[in-house]
Structures are given as structure tokens and as C-alpha cells.
CSV table of C-alpha atoms and ligand atoms in Angstrom, one decimal:
chain,number,residue,atom,x,y,z
G,1,MET,CA,0.0,0.0,0.0
G,2,ILE,CA,1.1,3.5,-0.8
G,3,VAL,CA,0.2,6.4,1.5
G,4,VAL,CA,0.7,9.9,0.1
G,5,LEU,CA,0.8,12.7,2.7
G,6,GLY,CA,0.8,15.9,0.7
G,7,SER,CA,-0.8,18.8,-1.2
G,8,ILE,CA,-4.1,19.0,-3.1
G,9,ASN,CA,-4.6,22.0,-5.4
G,10,LEU,CA,-7.0,23.2,-8.1
G,11,ASP,CA,-4.8,24.2,-11.1
G,12,LEU,CA,-5.7,27.1,-13.4
G,13,GLY,CA,-3.7,26.3,-16.5
G,14,PHE,CA,-2.8,28.9,-19.2
G,15,ALA,CA,-1.4,27.8,-22.6
G,16,ALA,CA,0.7,31.0,-23.0
G,17,PRO,CA,2.5,32.1,-26.2
G,18,ARG,CA,5.5,32.8,-23.8
G,19,LEU,CA,6.1,33.0,-20.1
G,20,PRO,CA,5.7,36.6,-18.7
G,21,ALA,CA,8.6,38.6,-17.4
G,22,ALA,CA,8.4,40.5,-14.2
G,23,GLY,CA,5.9,43.4,-14.6
G,24,GLU,CA,4.6,42.0,-17.9
G,25,THR,CA,1.1,41.0,-19.0
G,26,VAL,CA,0.8,38.3,-21.6
G,27,LEU,CA,-2.4,37.4,-23.3
G,28,CYS,CA,-3.5,33.9,-24.2
G,29,ASP,CA,-6.7,32.4,-25.7
G,30,ALA,CA,-8.1,30.5,-22.7
G,31,ALA,CA,-7.4,28.8,-19.4
G,32,ALA,CA,-8.4,25.3,-18.2
G,33,VAL,CA,-9.3,24.3,-14.7
G,34,SER,CA,-8.0,20.9,-13.6
G,35,PRO,CA,-7.1,19.0,-10.4
G,36,GLY,CA,-3.4,19.2,-9.3
G,37,GLY,CA,-1.1,19.5,-6.3
G,38,LYS,CA,2.1,17.5,-6.2
G,39,GLY,CA,0.8,15.2,-3.5
G,40,ALA,CA,-2.5,14.5,-5.4
G,41,ASN,CA,-0.7,14.1,-8.7
G,42,GLN,CA,1.8,11.6,-7.2
G,43,ALA,CA,-1.1,9.6,-5.6
G,44,LEU,CA,-3.0,9.4,-8.9
G,45,ALA,CA,0.2,8.5,-10.8
G,46,ALA,CA,0.8,5.5,-8.5
G,47,ALA,CA,-2.9,4.5,-8.6
G,48,ARG,CA,-3.0,4.6,-12.5
G,49,ASP,CA,0.1,2.4,-12.4
G,50,GLY,CA,-1.9,-0.2,-10.4
G,51,ALA,CA,-1.0,0.6,-6.8
G,52,ALA,CA,-3.4,0.7,-3.9
G,53,VAL,CA,-3.1,4.3,-2.7
G,54,ARG,CA,-4.4,6.4,0.2
G,55,MET,CA,-4.2,10.2,-0.1
G,56,ILE,CA,-3.9,12.1,3.1
G,57,GLY,CA,-4.3,15.9,3.0
G,58,ALA,CA,-6.6,18.8,3.4
G,59,VAL,CA,-9.0,20.9,1.3
G,60,GLY,CA,-11.2,23.9,2.1
G,61,ARG,CA,-15.0,24.1,2.6
G,62,ASP,CA,-15.3,25.8,-0.7
G,63,ALA,CA,-16.3,25.3,-4.4
G,64,PHE,CA,-12.8,24.3,-5.4
G,65,ALA,CA,-12.6,21.2,-3.2
G,66,ALA,CA,-14.8,18.9,-5.3
G,67,PRO,CA,-13.1,19.6,-8.6
G,68,ALA,CA,-9.7,19.3,-6.9
G,69,LEU,CA,-10.6,15.8,-5.7
G,70,SER,CA,-12.4,14.7,-8.8
G,71,GLU,CA,-9.7,12.7,-10.5
G,72,LEU,CA,-8.5,11.1,-7.2
G,73,ARG,CA,-12.1,10.0,-6.6
G,74,SER,CA,-12.6,8.5,-10.1
G,75,GLY,CA,-9.0,7.1,-10.2
G,76,GLY,CA,-9.7,4.8,-7.2
G,77,VAL,CA,-7.5,6.6,-4.7
G,78,ASP,CA,-8.8,6.2,-1.1
G,79,ILE,CA,-9.6,9.8,-0.1
G,80,SER,CA,-11.2,9.1,3.3
G,81,GLY,CA,-8.1,10.6,5.1
G,82,ILE,CA,-8.6,14.0,3.5
G,83,VAL,CA,-9.9,16.6,5.9
G,84,GLU,CA,-11.9,19.8,5.4
G,85,VAL,CA,-10.4,22.8,7.1
G,86,GLU,CA,-11.2,26.5,7.5
G,87,ARG,CA,-8.7,27.6,4.9
G,88,PRO,CA,-9.3,27.8,1.1
G,89,THR,CA,-8.5,24.8,-1.1
G,90,GLY,CA,-4.9,25.1,-2.6
G,91,LEU,CA,-4.9,27.0,-5.9
G,92,ALA,CA,-2.2,27.0,-8.5
G,93,ALA,CA,-1.7,29.3,-11.5
G,94,VAL,CA,0.2,27.2,-14.1
G,95,MET,CA,1.5,29.0,-17.2
G,96,VAL,CA,2.9,26.8,-20.0
G,97,ASP,CA,4.8,28.0,-23.0
G,98,PRO,CA,4.7,26.4,-26.5
G,99,ALA,CA,7.9,24.4,-25.6
G,100,GLY,CA,6.0,22.9,-22.7
G,101,GLN,CA,8.0,24.7,-20.0
G,102,ASN,CA,6.0,26.1,-17.1
G,103,GLN,CA,6.0,28.6,-14.3
G,104,ILE,CA,3.8,27.8,-11.3
G,105,MET,CA,2.6,29.9,-8.4
G,106,VAL,CA,0.8,28.1,-5.6
G,107,ALA,CA,-1.5,29.6,-3.0
G,108,SER,CA,-1.1,26.9,-0.4
G,109,GLY,CA,-4.3,27.5,1.6
G,110,ALA,CA,-5.6,24.3,3.2
G,111,ASN,CA,-2.3,22.5,2.5
G,112,LEU,CA,-0.8,24.5,5.3
G,113,ALA,CA,-3.2,22.8,7.7
G,114,VAL,CA,-2.0,19.3,6.9
G,115,THR,CA,-0.3,17.6,9.9
G,116,ALA,CA,1.7,14.4,10.5
G,117,ARG,CA,-1.0,13.4,13.0
G,118,GLN,CA,-3.2,12.5,10.1
G,119,ILE,CA,-1.1,9.4,9.4
G,120,GLU,CA,-0.7,8.3,13.0
G,121,THR,CA,-4.0,6.5,13.0
G,122,LEU,CA,-3.2,4.5,9.9
G,123,ALA,CA,-2.0,0.9,10.0
G,124,LEU,CA,1.4,1.9,8.6
G,125,GLY,CA,3.9,-1.0,8.7
G,126,PRO,CA,6.8,-2.5,6.8
G,127,ASP,CA,4.6,-3.2,3.8
G,128,ALA,CA,3.6,0.4,3.3
G,129,THR,CA,5.4,3.1,1.3
G,130,LEU,CA,5.0,6.7,2.5
G,131,VAL,CA,5.4,9.4,-0.2
G,132,LEU,CA,5.9,13.0,0.7
G,133,GLN,CA,6.7,16.3,-1.0
G,134,MET,CA,7.4,19.9,0.2
G,135,GLU,CA,4.0,21.6,-0.4
G,136,ILE,CA,2.9,21.0,3.2
G,137,PRO,CA,4.7,22.5,6.3
G,138,PRO,CA,8.3,21.2,6.4
G,139,ALA,CA,7.9,20.5,10.2
G,140,GLU,CA,5.0,18.1,9.5
G,141,VAL,CA,7.0,16.4,6.7
G,142,ALA,CA,9.8,15.9,9.3
G,143,LYS,CA,7.4,14.5,11.9
G,144,ALA,CA,5.8,12.2,9.4
G,145,ILE,CA,9.2,10.8,8.4
G,146,GLU,CA,10.1,10.2,12.0
G,147,PHE,CA,6.8,8.4,12.6
G,148,ALA,CA,7.0,6.2,9.5
G,149,ARG,CA,10.5,5.2,10.4
G,150,THR,CA,9.3,3.9,13.8
G,151,ARG,CA,6.8,1.8,11.9
G,152,GLY,CA,9.4,0.4,9.5
G,153,SER,CA,7.7,1.8,6.4
G,154,ARG,CA,9.5,2.6,3.2
G,155,ILE,CA,9.8,6.4,2.9
G,156,VAL,CA,10.1,8.3,-0.4
G,157,LEU,CA,10.5,12.1,-0.3
G,158,ASN,CA,10.3,14.4,-3.3
G,159,LEU,CA,12.1,17.6,-2.3
G,160,ALA,CA,9.8,19.7,-4.4
G,161,PRO,CA,9.5,22.6,-4.4
G,162,ALA,CA,13.0,23.2,-3.2
G,163,ALA,CA,13.2,23.4,0.6
G,164,THR,CA,15.5,22.7,3.5
G,165,LEU,CA,15.2,19.7,5.8
G,166,ALA,CA,17.8,18.8,8.5
G,167,GLU,CA,20.3,16.1,7.4
G,168,GLU,CA,19.2,13.9,10.4
G,169,VAL,CA,15.7,13.9,8.9
G,170,LEU,CA,16.9,13.1,5.4
G,171,ALA,CA,19.0,10.3,6.8
G,172,ARG,CA,15.7,8.5,7.8
G,173,LEU,CA,14.5,8.3,4.2
G,174,ASP,CA,14.9,5.3,1.9
G,175,VAL,CA,14.7,7.4,-1.3
G,176,LEU,CA,15.1,11.2,-2.0
G,177,ILE,CA,14.0,12.4,-5.4
G,178,ALA,CA,14.9,15.9,-6.6
G,179,ASN,CA,15.4,17.9,-9.8
G,180,GLU,CA,18.6,19.8,-10.6
G,181,ILE,CA,17.5,23.0,-8.8
G,182,GLU,CA,16.3,21.1,-5.7
G,183,ILE,CA,19.4,18.9,-5.4
G,184,ALA,CA,21.6,22.0,-5.5
G,185,ARG,CA,20.4,22.7,-1.9
G,186,LEU,CA,22.4,19.7,-0.8
G,187,GLY,CA,25.8,20.3,-2.5
G,188,THR,CA,27.7,21.8,-5.4
G,189,GLY,CA,28.9,20.2,-8.6
G,190,ARG,CA,27.3,17.9,-11.2
G,191,PRO,CA,23.9,16.4,-10.1
G,192,MET,CA,25.3,12.9,-10.1
G,193,ASP,CA,28.2,13.9,-7.9
G,194,ILE,CA,25.9,15.7,-5.4
G,195,ALA,CA,23.6,12.7,-5.5
G,196,HIS,CA,26.4,10.2,-4.8
G,197,ALA,CA,27.9,12.4,-2.0
G,198,VAL,CA,24.5,12.7,-0.3
G,199,ALA,CA,23.8,8.9,-0.8
G,200,ARG,CA,27.1,8.0,0.9
G,201,ARG,CA,26.8,10.7,3.6
G,202,LEU,CA,23.2,9.7,4.6
G,203,GLY,CA,23.1,6.1,3.6
G,204,ILE,CA,20.1,6.5,1.3
G,205,THR,CA,19.2,6.3,-2.4
G,206,VAL,CA,19.1,9.7,-4.2
G,207,ILE,CA,17.6,10.3,-7.6
G,208,VAL,CA,17.9,13.5,-9.7
G,209,THR,CA,15.6,14.0,-12.6
G,210,LEU,CA,17.2,15.9,-15.4
G,211,GLY,CA,14.3,16.8,-17.8
G,212,GLY,CA,15.2,15.9,-21.4
G,213,ASP,CA,18.6,14.5,-20.2
G,214,GLY,CA,16.9,11.7,-18.3
G,215,ALA,CA,17.8,10.9,-14.6
G,216,CYS,CA,20.5,9.6,-12.4
G,217,MET,CA,20.4,7.5,-9.3
G,218,ALA,CA,23.0,7.0,-6.6
G,219,ALA,CA,23.0,4.6,-3.7
G,220,PRO,CA,26.0,4.5,-1.2
G,221,ALA,CA,27.8,1.8,-3.3
G,222,SER,CA,26.4,2.3,-6.9
G,223,CYS,CA,25.3,4.9,-9.4
G,224,TRP,CA,22.9,4.5,-12.4
G,225,GLN,CA,21.9,6.7,-15.2
G,226,ILE,CA,19.1,6.6,-17.7
G,227,GLY,CA,18.1,8.7,-20.8
G,228,CYS,CA,14.8,10.2,-21.7
G,229,LEU,CA,12.1,8.6,-23.8
G,230,PRO,CA,11.8,10.7,-26.9
G,231,VAL,CA,8.3,12.4,-27.0
G,232,GLU,CA,6.6,15.4,-28.4
G,233,VAL,CA,6.5,17.8,-25.4
G,234,VAL,CA,3.2,19.6,-24.9
G,235,ASP,CA,3.3,20.4,-21.2
G,236,THR,CA,6.0,19.3,-18.6
G,237,THR,CA,3.6,20.0,-15.7
G,238,GLY,CA,3.3,16.9,-13.5
G,239,ALA,CA,6.1,15.0,-15.2
G,240,GLY,CA,8.1,15.0,-12.0
G,241,ASP,CA,5.0,13.9,-10.1
G,242,ALA,CA,4.4,11.0,-12.5
G,243,PHE,CA,8.0,10.0,-12.0
G,244,VAL,CA,7.7,9.9,-8.2
G,245,GLY,CA,4.3,8.2,-8.1
G,246,VAL,CA,5.3,5.5,-10.6
G,247,PHE,CA,8.7,5.0,-8.9
G,248,ALA,CA,6.9,4.5,-5.6
G,249,ALA,CA,4.4,2.1,-7.2
G,250,ALA,CA,7.1,0.0,-8.7
G,251,LEU,CA,9.1,-0.3,-5.4
G,252,ASP,CA,5.8,-1.1,-3.6
G,253,ARG,CA,5.3,-4.0,-6.0
G,254,GLY,CA,8.8,-5.3,-5.2
G,255,ALA,CA,10.7,-4.0,-8.3
G,256,SER,CA,14.4,-3.2,-8.0
G,257,PRO,CA,15.4,0.5,-7.8
G,258,GLU,CA,16.9,0.4,-11.3
G,259,SER,CA,13.8,-1.2,-12.8
G,260,ALA,CA,11.6,1.4,-11.0
G,261,LEU,CA,13.9,4.1,-12.4
G,262,HIS,CA,13.2,2.8,-15.9
G,263,ARG,CA,9.4,2.7,-15.4
G,264,ALA,CA,9.3,6.1,-13.7
G,265,SER,CA,11.3,7.7,-16.5
G,266,VAL,CA,8.9,6.4,-19.1
G,267,ALA,CA,5.9,7.7,-17.1
G,268,GLY,CA,7.5,11.1,-16.6
G,269,ALA,CA,8.1,11.5,-20.4
G,270,LEU,CA,4.6,10.3,-21.4
G,271,THR,CA,3.1,12.9,-19.0
G,272,CYS,CA,4.7,15.6,-21.1
G,273,THR,CA,2.7,14.6,-24.2
G,274,ARG,CA,-0.6,16.0,-22.8
G,275,PHE,CA,-1.8,19.3,-21.3
G,276,GLY,CA,-2.5,19.4,-17.6
G,277,ALA,CA,-1.0,17.7,-14.6
G,278,GLN,CA,-3.4,14.9,-13.8
G,279,SER,CA,-4.9,14.6,-17.3
G,280,GLY,CA,-1.4,13.9,-18.6
G,281,LEU,CA,-0.7,11.0,-16.2
G,282,PRO,CA,-0.3,7.6,-18.1
G,283,GLY,CA,-1.9,4.3,-17.1
G,284,ALA,CA,0.0,1.1,-16.5
G,285,ALA,CA,-0.8,-0.3,-20.0
G,286,GLU,CA,0.6,2.9,-21.7
G,287,ILE,CA,3.7,2.7,-19.7
G,288,ASP,CA,4.1,-1.0,-20.5
G,289,ARG,CA,3.8,-0.3,-24.2
G,290,ALA,CA,6.5,2.4,-24.1
G,291,LEU,CA,9.0,0.7,-21.9
G,292,SER,CA,10.9,-0.9,-24.8
G,293,ARG,CA,11.4,2.5,-26.4
G,294,LEU,CA,13.8,3.6,-23.6
G,295,ALA,CA,17.0,1.7,-22.8
G,296,PRO,CA,17.2,0.5,-19.2
G,297,ALA,CA,19.3,2.3,-16.6
G,298,VAL,CA,23.1,1.6,-16.8
G,299,ARG,CA,25.7,1.6,-14.1
G,300,ALA,CA,27.6,4.8,-14.0
G,301,ASP,CA,30.1,4.3,-11.2
O,401,RIB,O1,4.0,19.5,-10.0
O,401,RIB,C1,2.9,20.2,-10.6
O,401,RIB,C2,2.0,20.7,-9.6
O,401,RIB,O2,2.7,21.7,-8.9
O,401,RIB,C3,0.8,21.4,-10.1
O,401,RIB,O3,-0.3,20.5,-10.2
O,401,RIB,C4,0.5,22.5,-9.1
O,401,RIB,O4,-0.7,22.3,-8.4
O,401,RIB,C5,1.7,22.5,-8.2
O,401,RIB,O5,1.5,21.9,-7.0
């Protein structure tokens, strides 16, 4: 079972002719409202890949809550652990340019009311995988990590958006997943070098996603790299979330980290072929069909 403790947003997506500079107004034809939030996206990605998933989080008592939860609900994610609070549902403005690159601003709202206590009543044990990101209060992320460690659960943290957590907290993880900007919080140099240094220092597995350059993975005694599935990029929003959710789902099924890396990389790339975070997430059959088009991860140490 996968438990995601994290954010739930409603995304307002703009297909922009270009991303605005500071002080600039840019016109586009229309905007689309769709469910999002890194936590919810990762939960749905794991569920679409066949995992049993519980989403734990918070929404407001407002009109945004139902659409924000709509895909989780129809995607078979257990949402019974999502609470309603006296803050507005998280809202994100997502601007995407013709090359698929995005700029995102999140009004956190109800996500700031999420607490680690929400997972304390769950039957977390060694057969569970806890997945976290940094769109809920960092102190609650740290508490949830400590709690899951006492239960022997596998813990996967996506350090997105970039944030700082104490090294003794990070050392309790099984897997840390970051992009190039986020991993730079933990060291200097090439992403693989930072990943390997952190993996050795903390005794964990560290993955860095590198967009069109693929991804690298470091464990204390081994390093791996993988390329990127060639796709026509429409929107990169949610690609990192697809990667995290599918990686966690694969580990949860007993896959090796390098095989999970392969599957997650394919899922991340496929997500870029459609507009929107959750509408872009692939299902297990689509990932299966595309796996042979990306060479598996290779040792890089
Ligand atoms: O990672 C993409 C997500 O970031 C969007 O869905 C948006 O809600 C923000 O949380």
C-alpha cells in the first residue's frame, strides 16, 4: 500500500505564447481548470500504475474542493483521510509556453493545515510506502518521516518545491527524489556527484531528474543513469510527479530501484505529451507499451 501525505490543489492552466517577465502582462486564448497539487498528482500516478493508494491531505470548505478531488475519486484513490479545514483549497496558477516549460505559483491555503498526526491512526507498517513532498509544512514532513521510520515503512521524499530539511531527517529516508534545482540545496557540482555524495553521507538512495537529459540515481555503493524517452513535449507540468508516483508504485510491487527508475522515467516523459498535470498521467498499459522504447538504466560508477 502507498500512503501519500501531501498537497491537493486546483490548477488554473494557461497555454501561453510565452512566459511573462516581471511586470509584464501576456495574453493567451483561454485557461483550463483541472485538479493538481504535487501530492495528489503523485497519488494518482501511483494508482494509475496499479498501486493501492491512500491520499492524506486537506481541502477547504469551498467550491474548489470537489473539482480538486475529482480525479483522485474517479481514479480509485482512497480519499477518506482528506480533511476539510477553515482555509481555502490550494490553488495554483500554471503557465505553460509552446515548448512545454512552465511557471507555477501556488496559494497553499488548506495544504498548510496538513499535519503528520493525520497518518498516525493509519496501519502503517513495513509493507507500506509513505510518499511526501514539500508543499505542506516542512515541520510536518519531518514529523511524518520520524513516525514512518518507527513503523518500518519505506519512505520516499520528493524535495519539491526546493526546501531545506535537517540532514538527520533526510537520513531517515529510503529514497530522496529531486530535480537539478532542488538537489543544489544539498551540495555543489554535477547532479550525479551531489547525489552520490548525499547517498554516501546519509546512507540513502538519491535520484535526480534531469528533464530531457533523463535521470541519475545514486546509492551508497552504486550509481545509475538513464536517458529520456523521446516524446513530443506539450506540457511538462506533472512530469516529476508522474516519475515519483510510478517509482513508488514499482518499489511497492517489489521492483528493484533500477527497474523502478526505468518505469518512472517512461511515465514522466509520457506525461509531457498532454496538457495538464493529472490529465497527462499515463496508465500502466501505456507505460508497459512504451518501456521498450527507452533503454534500461546503466551503471555509472
Ligand atoms: O508539479 C505540478 C503541480 O505543482 C501542479 O499540479 C500544481 O498544483 C503545483 O502543486
